[in-house]
Amino acid sequence: MPKYFLYHMRKTVVRFVIMALMLCLFVNSTVYSKYSYYGGEHTSVSLTVFSVFGVVAPFVVAALEFSQFMNRRNLDTWFSLPISRTNLFLVHFINGAVQLSAAFIVGVLVAAVKFAAAGISLGRLMTYTPIGICLMLFSYMLLTFLFLSANNLFDGCVFMAGAVLIPYNLYSIFKSFYMLFNPQNGNQIFFTGNIPGLPFNGYGIFNLIVVASERYTDLLKKDLGELSVDSALWTSARATVTKFSMPQLLLWIMICVGALAGAIFIFNKKKTENVSGVSDSWFGYRVLIPICTAGSLTSSFLTRAVIGEELLAAIVSVIAIIPTIIGAFIAYVIYRRGIKFKLPDYLTLAGLVVYYIVCAIIFSSVAPVTPW
């Protein structure tokens, strides 16, 4: 295993160099700058570039590390090597994790040089670094599992998108019904997207990555005295940002660690004859299509909250079902690679129509058009 790890690491070093260089370029141009505001000179500091890297890079690395196992010929070759499947998985997973972490650290070093040259304390940056890396690696665990749940490269990328789409749509459904039965908070929820008092939102682990960088950016600005600039505007803007939630963090740590164990299990059970075939995993199209469709249908009823005319609201809600069902149909065509649907597919589509009718009855009876 060590020899193969070193071989694989040397083989993929160019990827790491490109990834680190791109991050460094963005860090150099975004983490620190000076600007004029109302006749005064102010300092701008931002760690946003690290949150963008922490969200995007795991998608790319998970796909690149495991895409070679989506080819039937390659898979026979890999599985014939004198190394267990578990160790083979660990080599590729750890290599990706090391490259992500190393690139992140290189970017932090560039930021540290910029801060030191400007006389900014490095304490906040050094505290944020392990938090940012850990959150990024948790998302990498989840994305690796979703990618390996597919049988081909395209489906793997779609399944990884499910890491964003599934929690977002589940939260959207819950939010729509919450707004229905709690109209007094409707205006705030509609514009901020957050439910007061609820420690969860629809962006999952990626929200935690973004919020961590924003919180440490705020602390840096506070240290520099920049939070006082136009404080009313700043407070208004920050009110829309979800606070760092420990319950949400613990939930997603458990999900991501479980996903890593699931990825090892799937890799060990992967069969050559299934590669490049239809991806029939429960963690893919089977769940992704109905949840996204239901989320879209439910959200369409929010028009009743912002349209002040009953007839127009009804028309908009009815029209919304047409592109949504067409989209679901196209998704099933991609899933099945044709129009040879199976009985569960028809039952799911029928169930979505029934769900839409039930939602229409509930929303129209519980909340006639009442603009927030």
Coordinates of C-alpha atoms in Angstrom, one line a residue, residues 100-236:
L100 CA -7.1 19.4 -0.6
S101 CA -5.6 20.1 2.8
A102 CA -2.1 20.9 1.4
A103 CA -3.6 23.3 -1.2
F104 CA -5.7 25.0 1.6
I105 CA -2.6 25.4 3.8
V106 CA -0.6 26.9 0.9
G107 CA -3.4 29.4 0.4
V108 CA -3.4 30.2 4.1
L109 CA 0.3 30.8 4.0
V110 CA -0.2 33.3 1.2
A111 CA -2.9 35.0 3.3
A112 CA -0.6 35.0 6.3
V113 CA 2.1 36.8 4.3
K114 CA -0.4 39.4 3.2
F115 CA -1.8 39.9 6.7
A116 CA 1.7 40.1 8.3
A117 CA 2.8 42.7 5.8
A118 CA -0.2 44.8 6.7
G119 CA 0.4 44.3 10.4
I120 CA -2.7 42.2 11.0
S121 CA -2.6 39.6 13.7
L122 CA -2.5 36.0 12.4
G123 CA -4.4 34.5 15.4
R124 CA -7.8 34.5 13.7
L125 CA -6.4 33.0 10.5
M126 CA -4.6 30.3 12.4
T127 CA -7.7 29.4 14.4
Y128 CA -9.9 29.3 11.2
T129 CA -7.5 27.1 9.3
P130 CA -8.1 23.7 11.0
I131 CA -11.9 24.4 11.1
G132 CA -12.0 25.2 7.4
I133 CA -10.0 22.1 6.5
C134 CA -12.1 19.8 8.6
L135 CA -15.4 21.1 7.2
M136 CA -14.0 20.7 3.7
L137 CA -12.9 17.1 4.3
F138 CA -16.3 16.2 5.8
S139 CA -17.9 17.4 2.5
Y140 CA -15.3 15.4 0.6
M141 CA -16.4 12.3 2.5
L142 CA -20.0 12.8 1.5
L143 CA -19.2 13.6 -2.1
T144 CA -17.0 10.6 -2.5
F145 CA -19.8 8.3 -1.3
L146 CA -22.3 9.9 -3.7
F147 CA -20.0 9.7 -6.6
L148 CA -19.2 6.0 -6.0
S149 CA -22.9 5.3 -5.7
A150 CA -23.2 5.8 -9.4
N151 CA -22.1 3.4 -12.2
N152 CA -20.8 6.0 -14.6
L153 CA -19.1 9.4 -14.6
F154 CA -22.2 11.5 -15.6
D155 CA -24.4 10.0 -13.0
G156 CA -21.7 10.4 -10.4
C157 CA -21.6 14.1 -11.0
V158 CA -25.4 14.3 -10.8
F159 CA -25.4 12.3 -7.6
M160 CA -22.9 14.7 -6.1
A161 CA -25.2 17.6 -7.0
G162 CA -27.7 15.8 -4.8
A163 CA -25.6 16.8 -1.8
V164 CA -26.9 20.3 -2.5
L165 CA -30.3 19.6 -4.0
I166 CA -31.7 17.1 -1.6
P167 CA -31.2 19.0 1.7
Y168 CA -32.2 22.2 -0.1
N169 CA -35.5 20.8 -1.4
L170 CA -36.4 19.0 1.9
Y171 CA -35.8 22.3 3.7
S172 CA -37.9 24.1 1.1
I173 CA -40.8 21.7 1.6
F174 CA -40.6 22.1 5.3
K175 CA -40.3 25.9 5.0
S176 CA -43.3 26.2 2.8
F177 CA -45.6 24.4 5.2
Y178 CA -44.1 26.3 8.1
M179 CA -44.9 29.6 6.4
L180 CA -48.4 28.3 5.7
F181 CA -49.1 27.7 9.4
N182 CA -47.0 30.6 10.8
P183 CA -48.0 33.5 8.6
Q184 CA -46.8 36.0 11.2
N185 CA -43.2 35.1 10.3
G186 CA -43.8 34.7 6.6
N187 CA -42.2 38.0 5.4
Q188 CA -39.0 37.4 7.4
I189 CA -38.7 33.7 6.2
F190 CA -39.5 34.5 2.6
F191 CA -36.7 37.1 2.3
T192 CA -34.1 35.6 4.6
G193 CA -34.8 31.9 3.8
N194 CA -34.2 31.1 7.5
I195 CA -36.8 29.9 10.0
P196 CA -36.4 31.6 13.4
G197 CA -35.2 29.3 16.1
L198 CA -34.5 26.4 13.8
P199 CA -30.8 25.3 13.9
F200 CA -30.9 23.7 10.4
N201 CA -31.3 25.1 6.9
G202 CA -31.3 23.9 3.4
Y203 CA -27.6 24.2 2.6
G204 CA -26.2 21.4 4.8
I205 CA -22.5 21.0 5.2
F206 CA -21.8 23.6 2.6
N207 CA -23.6 26.2 4.7
L208 CA -21.2 25.4 7.6
I209 CA -18.2 25.9 5.3
V210 CA -19.5 29.3 4.2
V211 CA -20.6 30.5 7.7
A212 CA -17.2 29.5 9.2
S213 CA -15.3 31.8 6.8
E214 CA -17.9 34.6 7.3
R215 CA -17.7 34.5 11.0
Y216 CA -13.9 34.7 11.1
T217 CA -14.0 37.4 8.5
D218 CA -16.3 39.3 10.9
L219 CA -13.9 38.7 13.7
L220 CA -11.0 40.1 11.6
K221 CA -13.1 43.1 10.7
K222 CA -14.0 43.7 14.3
D223 CA -10.3 43.5 15.3
L224 CA -9.5 46.1 12.7
G225 CA -12.5 48.3 13.8
E226 CA -14.1 48.0 10.3
L227 CA -17.5 46.8 11.6
S228 CA -18.3 50.3 12.7
V229 CA -18.5 51.5 9.1
D230 CA -22.1 52.1 8.1
S231 CA -23.1 49.8 11.0
A232 CA -26.9 49.9 10.2
L233 CA -26.3 48.6 6.6
W234 CA -23.8 46.0 8.0
T235 CA -26.3 44.8 10.6
S236 CA -29.0 44.5 8.0

